[in-house]
XYZ file of C-alpha atoms in Angstrom:
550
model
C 91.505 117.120 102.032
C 93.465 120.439 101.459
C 94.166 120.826 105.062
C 96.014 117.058 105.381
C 99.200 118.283 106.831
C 102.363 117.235 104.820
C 104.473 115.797 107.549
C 105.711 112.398 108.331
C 103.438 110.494 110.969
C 106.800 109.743 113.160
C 107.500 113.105 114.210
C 103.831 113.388 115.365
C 104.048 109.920 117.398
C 107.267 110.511 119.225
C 105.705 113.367 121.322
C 103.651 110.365 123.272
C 106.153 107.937 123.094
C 107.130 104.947 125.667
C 109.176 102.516 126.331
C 106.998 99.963 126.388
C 105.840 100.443 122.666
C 109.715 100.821 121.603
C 109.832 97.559 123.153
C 106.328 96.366 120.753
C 108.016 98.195 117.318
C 111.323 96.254 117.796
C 110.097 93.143 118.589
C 107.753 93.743 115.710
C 110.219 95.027 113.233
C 112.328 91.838 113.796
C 109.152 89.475 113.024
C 108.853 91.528 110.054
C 112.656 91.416 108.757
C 112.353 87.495 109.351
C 109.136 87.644 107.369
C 110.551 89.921 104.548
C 114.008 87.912 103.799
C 112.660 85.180 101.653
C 109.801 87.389 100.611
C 112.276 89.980 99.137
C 114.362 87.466 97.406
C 111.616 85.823 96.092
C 110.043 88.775 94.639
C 113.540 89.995 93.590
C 114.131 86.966 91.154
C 110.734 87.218 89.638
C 111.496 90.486 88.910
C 114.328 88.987 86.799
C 116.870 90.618 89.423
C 119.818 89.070 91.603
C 118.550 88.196 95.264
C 120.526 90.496 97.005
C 118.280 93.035 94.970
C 115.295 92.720 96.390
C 117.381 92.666 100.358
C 118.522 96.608 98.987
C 114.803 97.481 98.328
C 113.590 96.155 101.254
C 116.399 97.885 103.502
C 116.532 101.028 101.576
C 113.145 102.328 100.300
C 111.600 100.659 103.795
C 113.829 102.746 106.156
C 113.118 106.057 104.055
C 109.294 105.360 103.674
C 108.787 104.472 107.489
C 111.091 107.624 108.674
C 109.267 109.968 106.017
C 105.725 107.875 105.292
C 102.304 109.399 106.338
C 100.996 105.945 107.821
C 102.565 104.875 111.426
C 102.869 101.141 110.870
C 103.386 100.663 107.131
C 105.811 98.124 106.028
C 107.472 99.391 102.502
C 109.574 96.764 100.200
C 109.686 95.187 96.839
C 106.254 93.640 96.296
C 104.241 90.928 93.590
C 102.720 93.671 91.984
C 105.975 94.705 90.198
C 107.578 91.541 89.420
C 106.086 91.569 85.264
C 106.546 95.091 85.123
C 110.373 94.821 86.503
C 110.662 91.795 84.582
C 110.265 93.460 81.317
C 112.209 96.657 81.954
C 115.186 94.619 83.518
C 115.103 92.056 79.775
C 114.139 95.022 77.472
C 116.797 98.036 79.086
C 119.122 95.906 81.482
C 119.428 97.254 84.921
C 120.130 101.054 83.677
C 116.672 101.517 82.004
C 115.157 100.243 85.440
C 117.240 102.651 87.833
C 115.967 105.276 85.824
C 112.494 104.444 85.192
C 112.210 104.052 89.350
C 113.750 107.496 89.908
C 111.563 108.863 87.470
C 108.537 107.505 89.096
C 109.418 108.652 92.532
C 110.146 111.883 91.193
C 106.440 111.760 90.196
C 105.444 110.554 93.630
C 106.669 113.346 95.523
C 105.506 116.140 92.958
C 102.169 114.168 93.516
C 102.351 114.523 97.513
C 102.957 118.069 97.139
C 100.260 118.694 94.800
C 98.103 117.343 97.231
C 96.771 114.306 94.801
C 96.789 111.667 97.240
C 92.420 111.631 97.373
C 92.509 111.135 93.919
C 92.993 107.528 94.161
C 89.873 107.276 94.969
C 89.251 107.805 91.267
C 89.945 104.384 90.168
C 87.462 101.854 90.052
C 87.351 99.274 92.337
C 86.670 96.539 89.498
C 89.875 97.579 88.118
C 92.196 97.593 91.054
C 90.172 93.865 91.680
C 91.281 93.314 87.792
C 94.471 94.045 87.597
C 95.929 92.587 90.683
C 94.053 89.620 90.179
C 95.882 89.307 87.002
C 99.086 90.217 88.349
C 98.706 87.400 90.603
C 98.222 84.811 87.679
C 101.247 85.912 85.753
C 103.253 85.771 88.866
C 102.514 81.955 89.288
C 102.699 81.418 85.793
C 106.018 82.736 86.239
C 107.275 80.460 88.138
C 106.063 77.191 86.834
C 109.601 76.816 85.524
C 111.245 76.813 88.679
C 108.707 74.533 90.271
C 109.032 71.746 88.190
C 113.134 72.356 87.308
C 112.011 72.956 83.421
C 115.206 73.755 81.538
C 114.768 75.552 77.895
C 115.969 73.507 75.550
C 116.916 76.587 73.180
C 118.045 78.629 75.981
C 115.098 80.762 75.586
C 114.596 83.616 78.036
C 110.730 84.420 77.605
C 109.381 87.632 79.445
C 105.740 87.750 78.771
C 103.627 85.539 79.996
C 101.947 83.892 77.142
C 105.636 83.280 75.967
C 106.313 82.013 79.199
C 103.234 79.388 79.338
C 104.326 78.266 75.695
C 108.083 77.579 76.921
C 107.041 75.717 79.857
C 104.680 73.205 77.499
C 107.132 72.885 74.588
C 110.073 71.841 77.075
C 107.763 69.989 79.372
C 109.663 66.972 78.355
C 112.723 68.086 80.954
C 110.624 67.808 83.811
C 112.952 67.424 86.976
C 111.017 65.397 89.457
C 113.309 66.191 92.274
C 112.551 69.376 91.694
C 108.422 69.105 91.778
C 109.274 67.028 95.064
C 111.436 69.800 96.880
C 108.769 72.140 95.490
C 105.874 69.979 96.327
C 107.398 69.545 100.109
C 107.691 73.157 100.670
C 104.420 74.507 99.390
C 102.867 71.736 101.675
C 104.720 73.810 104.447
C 103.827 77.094 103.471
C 100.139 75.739 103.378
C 99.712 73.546 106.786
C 102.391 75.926 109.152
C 100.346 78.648 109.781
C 98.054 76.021 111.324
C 100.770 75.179 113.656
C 102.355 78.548 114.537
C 101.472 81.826 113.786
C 104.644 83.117 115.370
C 107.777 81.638 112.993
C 106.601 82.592 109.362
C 106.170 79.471 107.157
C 108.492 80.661 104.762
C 111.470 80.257 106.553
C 110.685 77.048 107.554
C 109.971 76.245 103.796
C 113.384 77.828 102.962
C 115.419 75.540 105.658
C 113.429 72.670 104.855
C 114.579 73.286 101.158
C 118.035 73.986 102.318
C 118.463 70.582 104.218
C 116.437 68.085 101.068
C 118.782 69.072 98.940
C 122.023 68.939 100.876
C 121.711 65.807 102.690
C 119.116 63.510 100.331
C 121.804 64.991 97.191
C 119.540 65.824 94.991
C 120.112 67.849 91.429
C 117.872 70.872 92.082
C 118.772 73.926 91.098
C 119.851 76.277 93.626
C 120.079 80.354 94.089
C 123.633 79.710 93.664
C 123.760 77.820 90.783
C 121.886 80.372 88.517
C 123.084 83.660 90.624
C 126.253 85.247 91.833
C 125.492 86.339 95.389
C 126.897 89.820 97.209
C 126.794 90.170 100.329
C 127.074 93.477 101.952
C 125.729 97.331 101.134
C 125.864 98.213 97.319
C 127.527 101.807 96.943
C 125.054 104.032 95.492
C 125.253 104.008 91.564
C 123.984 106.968 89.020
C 123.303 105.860 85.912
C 124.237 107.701 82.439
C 121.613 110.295 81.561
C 120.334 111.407 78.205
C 117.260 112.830 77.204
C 116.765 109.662 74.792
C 116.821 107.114 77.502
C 114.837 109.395 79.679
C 111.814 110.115 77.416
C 112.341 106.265 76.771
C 111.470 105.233 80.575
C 108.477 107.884 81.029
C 106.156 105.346 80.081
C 107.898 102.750 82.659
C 107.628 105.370 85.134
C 104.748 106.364 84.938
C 103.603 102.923 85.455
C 105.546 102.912 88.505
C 104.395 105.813 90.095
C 100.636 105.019 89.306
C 100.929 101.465 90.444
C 103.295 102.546 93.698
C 100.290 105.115 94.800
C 97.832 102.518 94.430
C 99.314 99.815 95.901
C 100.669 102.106 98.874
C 97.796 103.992 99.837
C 95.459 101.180 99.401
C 97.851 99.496 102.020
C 97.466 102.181 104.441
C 93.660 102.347 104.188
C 93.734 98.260 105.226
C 95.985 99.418 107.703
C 93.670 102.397 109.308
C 90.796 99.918 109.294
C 93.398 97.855 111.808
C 94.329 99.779 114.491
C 91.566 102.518 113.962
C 94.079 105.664 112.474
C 94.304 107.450 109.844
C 97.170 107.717 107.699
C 98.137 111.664 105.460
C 97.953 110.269 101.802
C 100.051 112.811 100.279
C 102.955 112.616 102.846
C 102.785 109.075 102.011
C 103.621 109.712 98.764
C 105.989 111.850 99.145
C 107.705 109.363 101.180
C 107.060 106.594 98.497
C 108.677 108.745 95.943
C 111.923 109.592 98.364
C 111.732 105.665 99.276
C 111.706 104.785 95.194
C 114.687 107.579 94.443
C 116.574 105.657 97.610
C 115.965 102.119 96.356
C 117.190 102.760 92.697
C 120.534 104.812 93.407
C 121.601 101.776 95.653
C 120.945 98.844 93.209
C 117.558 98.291 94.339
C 114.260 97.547 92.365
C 110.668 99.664 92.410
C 109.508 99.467 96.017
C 106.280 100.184 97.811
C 103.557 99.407 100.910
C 103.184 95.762 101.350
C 99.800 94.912 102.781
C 101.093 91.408 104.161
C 103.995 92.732 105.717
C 102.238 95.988 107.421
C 99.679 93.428 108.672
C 102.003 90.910 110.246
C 103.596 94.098 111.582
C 100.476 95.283 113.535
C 99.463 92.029 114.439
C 102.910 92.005 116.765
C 102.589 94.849 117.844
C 104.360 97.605 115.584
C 101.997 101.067 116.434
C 104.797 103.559 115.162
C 107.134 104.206 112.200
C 109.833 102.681 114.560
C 109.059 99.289 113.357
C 109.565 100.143 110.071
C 113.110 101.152 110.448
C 114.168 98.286 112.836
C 112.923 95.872 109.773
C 115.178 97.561 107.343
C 118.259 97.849 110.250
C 117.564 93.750 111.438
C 117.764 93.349 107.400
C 121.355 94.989 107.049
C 122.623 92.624 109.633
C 121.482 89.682 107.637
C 122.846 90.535 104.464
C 126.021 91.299 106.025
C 126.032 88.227 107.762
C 123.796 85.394 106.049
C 123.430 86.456 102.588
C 125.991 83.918 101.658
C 123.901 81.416 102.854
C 121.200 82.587 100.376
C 122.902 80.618 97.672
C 121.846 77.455 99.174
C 118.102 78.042 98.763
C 116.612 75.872 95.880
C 114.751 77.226 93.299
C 111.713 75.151 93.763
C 111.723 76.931 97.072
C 111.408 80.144 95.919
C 108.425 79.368 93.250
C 106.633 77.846 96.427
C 107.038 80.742 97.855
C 105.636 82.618 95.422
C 102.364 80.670 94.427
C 101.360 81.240 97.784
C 101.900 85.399 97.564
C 100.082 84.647 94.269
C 97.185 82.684 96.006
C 97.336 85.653 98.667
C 97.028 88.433 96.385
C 94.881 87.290 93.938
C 91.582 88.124 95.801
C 89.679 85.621 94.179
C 86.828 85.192 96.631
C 86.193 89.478 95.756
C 86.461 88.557 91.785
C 83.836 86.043 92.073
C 81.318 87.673 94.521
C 81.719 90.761 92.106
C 80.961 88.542 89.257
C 78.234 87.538 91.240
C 76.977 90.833 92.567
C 77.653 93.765 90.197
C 76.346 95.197 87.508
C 77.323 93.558 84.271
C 79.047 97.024 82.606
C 81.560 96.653 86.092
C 82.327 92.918 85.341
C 82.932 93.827 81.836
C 85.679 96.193 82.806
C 87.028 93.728 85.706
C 87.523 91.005 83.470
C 88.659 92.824 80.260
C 91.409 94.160 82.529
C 92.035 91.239 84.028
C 92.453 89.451 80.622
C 94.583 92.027 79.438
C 97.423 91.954 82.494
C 97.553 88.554 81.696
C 97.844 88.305 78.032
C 99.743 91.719 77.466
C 100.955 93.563 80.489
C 99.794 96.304 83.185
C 100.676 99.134 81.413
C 97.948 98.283 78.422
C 94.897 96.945 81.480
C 95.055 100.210 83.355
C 94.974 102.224 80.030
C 92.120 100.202 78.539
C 90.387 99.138 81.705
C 90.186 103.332 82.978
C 89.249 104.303 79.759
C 86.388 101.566 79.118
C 84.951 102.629 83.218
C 85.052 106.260 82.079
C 82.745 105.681 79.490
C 80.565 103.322 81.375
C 80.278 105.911 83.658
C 79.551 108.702 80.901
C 76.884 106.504 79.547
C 75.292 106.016 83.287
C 75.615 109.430 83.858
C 73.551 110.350 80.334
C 71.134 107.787 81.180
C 70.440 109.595 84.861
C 70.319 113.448 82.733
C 67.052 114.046 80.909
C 65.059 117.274 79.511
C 61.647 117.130 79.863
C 58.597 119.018 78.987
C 57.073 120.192 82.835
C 53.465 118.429 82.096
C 55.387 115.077 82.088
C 56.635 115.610 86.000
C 53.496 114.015 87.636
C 55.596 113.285 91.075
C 52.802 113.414 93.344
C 54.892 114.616 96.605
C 56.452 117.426 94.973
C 54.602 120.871 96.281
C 56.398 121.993 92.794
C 54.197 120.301 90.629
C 52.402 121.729 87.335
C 48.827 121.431 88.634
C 49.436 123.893 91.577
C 50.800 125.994 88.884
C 48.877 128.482 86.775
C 51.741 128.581 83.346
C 49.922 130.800 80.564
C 49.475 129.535 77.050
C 52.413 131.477 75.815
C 55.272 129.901 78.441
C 56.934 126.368 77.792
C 58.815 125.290 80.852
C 60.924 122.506 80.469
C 63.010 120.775 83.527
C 66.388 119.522 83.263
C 67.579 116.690 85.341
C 71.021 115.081 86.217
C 74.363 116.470 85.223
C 75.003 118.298 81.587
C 77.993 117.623 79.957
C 79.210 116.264 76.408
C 77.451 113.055 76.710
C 74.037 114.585 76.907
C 74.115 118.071 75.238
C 72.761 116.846 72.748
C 69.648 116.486 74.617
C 68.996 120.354 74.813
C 67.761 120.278 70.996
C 65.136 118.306 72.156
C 63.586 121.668 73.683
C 60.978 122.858 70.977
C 58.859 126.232 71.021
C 55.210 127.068 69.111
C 54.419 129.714 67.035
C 52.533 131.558 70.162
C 55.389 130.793 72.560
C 56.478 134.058 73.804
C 58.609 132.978 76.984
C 60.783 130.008 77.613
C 61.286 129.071 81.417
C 63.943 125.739 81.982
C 63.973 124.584 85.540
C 67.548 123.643 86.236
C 67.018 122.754 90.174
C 68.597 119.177 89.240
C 71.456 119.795 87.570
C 74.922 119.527 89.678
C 77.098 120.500 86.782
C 77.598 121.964 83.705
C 80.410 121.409 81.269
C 81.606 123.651 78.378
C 79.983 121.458 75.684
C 76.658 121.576 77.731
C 77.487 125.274 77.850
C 77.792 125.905 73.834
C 74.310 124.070 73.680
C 72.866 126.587 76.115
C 74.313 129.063 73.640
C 73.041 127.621 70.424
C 69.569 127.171 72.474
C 69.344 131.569 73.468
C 70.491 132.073 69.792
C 67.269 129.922 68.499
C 65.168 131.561 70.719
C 65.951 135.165 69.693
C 65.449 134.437 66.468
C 62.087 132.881 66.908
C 61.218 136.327 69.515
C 60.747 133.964 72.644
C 62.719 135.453 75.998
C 64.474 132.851 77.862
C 63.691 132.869 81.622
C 66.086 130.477 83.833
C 64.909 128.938 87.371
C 66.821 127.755 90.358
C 70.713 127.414 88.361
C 72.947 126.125 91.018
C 76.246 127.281 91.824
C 78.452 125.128 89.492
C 76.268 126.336 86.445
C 75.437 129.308 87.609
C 79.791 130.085 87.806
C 80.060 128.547 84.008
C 77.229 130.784 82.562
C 79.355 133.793 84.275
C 82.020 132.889 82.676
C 80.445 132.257 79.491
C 78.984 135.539 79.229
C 75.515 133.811 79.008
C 74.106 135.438 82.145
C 74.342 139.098 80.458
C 73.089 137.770 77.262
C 70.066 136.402 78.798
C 69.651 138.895 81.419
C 70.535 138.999 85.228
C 66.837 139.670 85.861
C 65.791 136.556 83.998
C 67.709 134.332 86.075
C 64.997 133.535 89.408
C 65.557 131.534 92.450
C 62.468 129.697 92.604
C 59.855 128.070 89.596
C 56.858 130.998 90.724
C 59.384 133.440 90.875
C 60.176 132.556 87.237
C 56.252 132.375 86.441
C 55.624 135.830 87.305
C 58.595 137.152 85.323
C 57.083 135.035 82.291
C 53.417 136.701 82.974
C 55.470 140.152 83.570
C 57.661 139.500 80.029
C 54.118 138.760 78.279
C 52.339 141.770 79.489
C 55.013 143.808 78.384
């Protein structure tokens, strides 16, 4: 992994570029920008943003991340997987807290990229990425009941979390708008049958004219865009918000977030995306350009951005092989919000909630939640489910933190239950040419065999090892253990200091090179004796029968 050059996949593809593909990426990038509009207005007001927010994420971070990005046909923009998190920075700090907390967190990108760190995404459980963005997809619909069914608060409540959210829609259920539910109904029965009809025009903008056109010509009192936002069109100049150290240490937890949830999100993308057209993508350039993308987004206006998987998969799917794609999204993007955004206003709410349940629906993964449920062991559901639970009830922030900390455990506890000490005489393993009955071990030697890693969860088993009064030599087998941690180490320690006190020489067999480096380090190899430390189980046998003798 430390040889994954850190250099953006475009300048490698343009040495074997054609026509013909620049033909592909900008026919692609197009489909894309048509499929991204609604999509990025959508996701901008569920992140409790103005619409032409999400269009300066979309145009922004996604030219940076496809000139700079590691993958050659991701798609970059504001995504579902933010909208909570955005949601509750935007209500809690206003718009300054969030520009912050998003340069922040692509500061941490890059410094991640160039640290090489990309592989260790790998790190996180699979039941937890299947946890959390499970969850994020529930509070995203919840999110939007409101809208659907033209709910007004009676107390001009403004709820953020989601359980506040669910309570406000039920207490004011009372204003239902049934125009609403039927412009709302109409499109998501759109967004559900087009795709059946053509895979070519992307339901959602069919949903979003159909919207348009119900509620101008049948007149009917539905809330639109423009009735709730004040529209911009045109580029935002870039804006740098005041800086203290206050409101800095204030949005590291925010950013952090971010950054965590960008890497994810992003490199998970591109792996979907090497599975596609049979690449591979350079993880840490890929965050670099994530980070550059972020920094981009949030000095002009914009909200947290990063790879969609939708959007990169519509974009291979016509066509789009190079980072040129990318860009003509973003460019096809600037021409519409110079030139339709007014038109935006228009869109009805309901619309945009439609919209929305059905990036909920696609995210959610719930066919992979069940056959988990189904399929894995019952410690991995535990930690799928408790962090699904928790992004709904509480937020991200508190899932990740509780869901990585419960798998680490699990996976302690596994790992102890793999690691054993054991008296030789109880390894009967029939196929080993190892085994104690083609040994000859005199009265005086105990040989014990470790097994499995040693570290903090099982050092404790080392006190387990027990000498006799005529035990003269100690021999412990250590062919099966990987690695050794310091607290393992100190055991080891505590276990020579027992034995010279008792008289009985410790003799060490087959230490591998992990171990073997630690007890260096440790000093332990000079207490016990370089010539006590033997490659193979006779070799140690003899230097017990040599130590007795002696």
């Amino acid at each position: 992994m430390g040889k994954e050059k850190i250099k953006p996949k475009l300048f490698s593809v343009m040495k074997t570029y054609t026509k013909e593909q620049c033909i592909k990426d900008i026919v692609a990038g197009i489909i894309v920008a048509i499929i991204a509009l609604p999509l990025s207005i959508a996701l901008a007001l569920a992140s409790g943003v103005g619409p032409e927010q999400g269009i300066y994420t979309a145009i922004v971070a996604g030219f940076i991340i496809s000139f700079l990005g590691g993958s050659r046909v991701q798609i970059a923009g504001p995504t579902a997987a933010f909208a909570t998190i955005v949601a509750g920075i935007v209500a809690k700090d206003g718009m300054d807290g969030l520009i912050i907390a998003t340069i922040l967190a692509g500061v941490f990108l890059i410094v991640m990229g160039f640290l090489r760190l990309g592989s260790l995404i790998r790190f996180i459980p699979y039941t937890i990425t299947t946890g959390f963005t499970a969850g994020i997809a529930v509070t995203l619909l919840i999110g939007q009941f409101k809208d659907f069914a033209g709910i007004s608060y009676v107390d001009g409540a403004k709820p953020v979390e989601t359980m506040e959210k669910l309570e406000a829609f039920f207490s004011n259920i009372s204003t239902i708008n049934y125009q609403a539910l039927i412009v709302g109904g109409v499109c998501l029965l759109i967004l559900i049958v087009w795709p059946y009809i053509s895979a070519k025009i992307p339901g959602s903008l069919i949903a979003v004219i159909a919207g348009i056109l119900m509620v101008k010509f049948l007149d009917m009192n539905v809330n639109t865009i423009g009735d709730l936002y004040t529209i911009k069109p045109g580029l935002p100049a870039p804006t740098v918000p005041s800086l203290s150290f206050q409101v800095v240490w204030n949005q590291l937890p925010n950013a952090l977030t971010i950054a965590a949830l960008a890497a994810i999100e992003s490199l998970l993308s591109c792996v979907v995306a090497d599975s596609m057209i049979a690449s591979k993508h350079r993880s840490n350039m890929e965050l670099i350009a994530q980070g550059a993308g972020n920094i981009g987004s949030a000095l002009f206006g914009g909200i947290p951005a990063t790879g969609a998987i939708a959007r990169t998969a519509a974009n291979i799917k016509n066509g789009g092989r190079t980072p040129i794609a990318g860009m003509v999204h973003s460019l096809v993007l600037v021409l519409v919000l110079l030139v339709l955004m007014p038109y935006a206003a228009l869109i009805p709410m309901p619309t945009i909630a439609a919209i929305l349940f059905i990036v909920a629906y696609n995210m959610c993964g719930w066919r992979t939640f069940a056959h988990l449920c189904k399929t894995a062991p019952k410690s991995d559901i535990a930690v799928m489910v408790t962090t699904f639970v928790l992004t709904v009830v509480f937020d991200l922030v508190v899932a990740i933190e509780i869901g990585m900390v419960a798998a680490c455990v699990l996976f302690m506890k596994r790992m102890a239950d793999e690691s054993e000490v054991k008296g030789w005489k109880y390894f009967d393993d029939e196929d080993d040419p190892d085994r104690i009955e083609l040994r000859t071990v005199p009265k005086e030697v105990r040989v014990y065999e470790i097994s499995g890693p040693m570290f903090f969860g099982v050092s404790d088993q080392l006190t387990s090892i027990t000498t006799k009064d005529f035990t003269k030599v100690l021999v412990i087998r250590m062919r099966g253990v990987p690695a050794l941690d310091a607290t393992a180490m100190h055991s080891l320690d505590l276990l020579l200091e027992s034995c010279q006190k008792e008289g009985v020489q410790l003799v060490l067999s087959h230490v591998n090179e992990q171990p073997l480096h630690t007890m260096q380090k440790d000093g332990f190899i000079d207490k016990v004796g370089k010539e006590n430390f033997c490659a193979h189980i006779d070799d140690a046998l003899n230097r017990a029968v040599e130590l007795i003798n002696a």
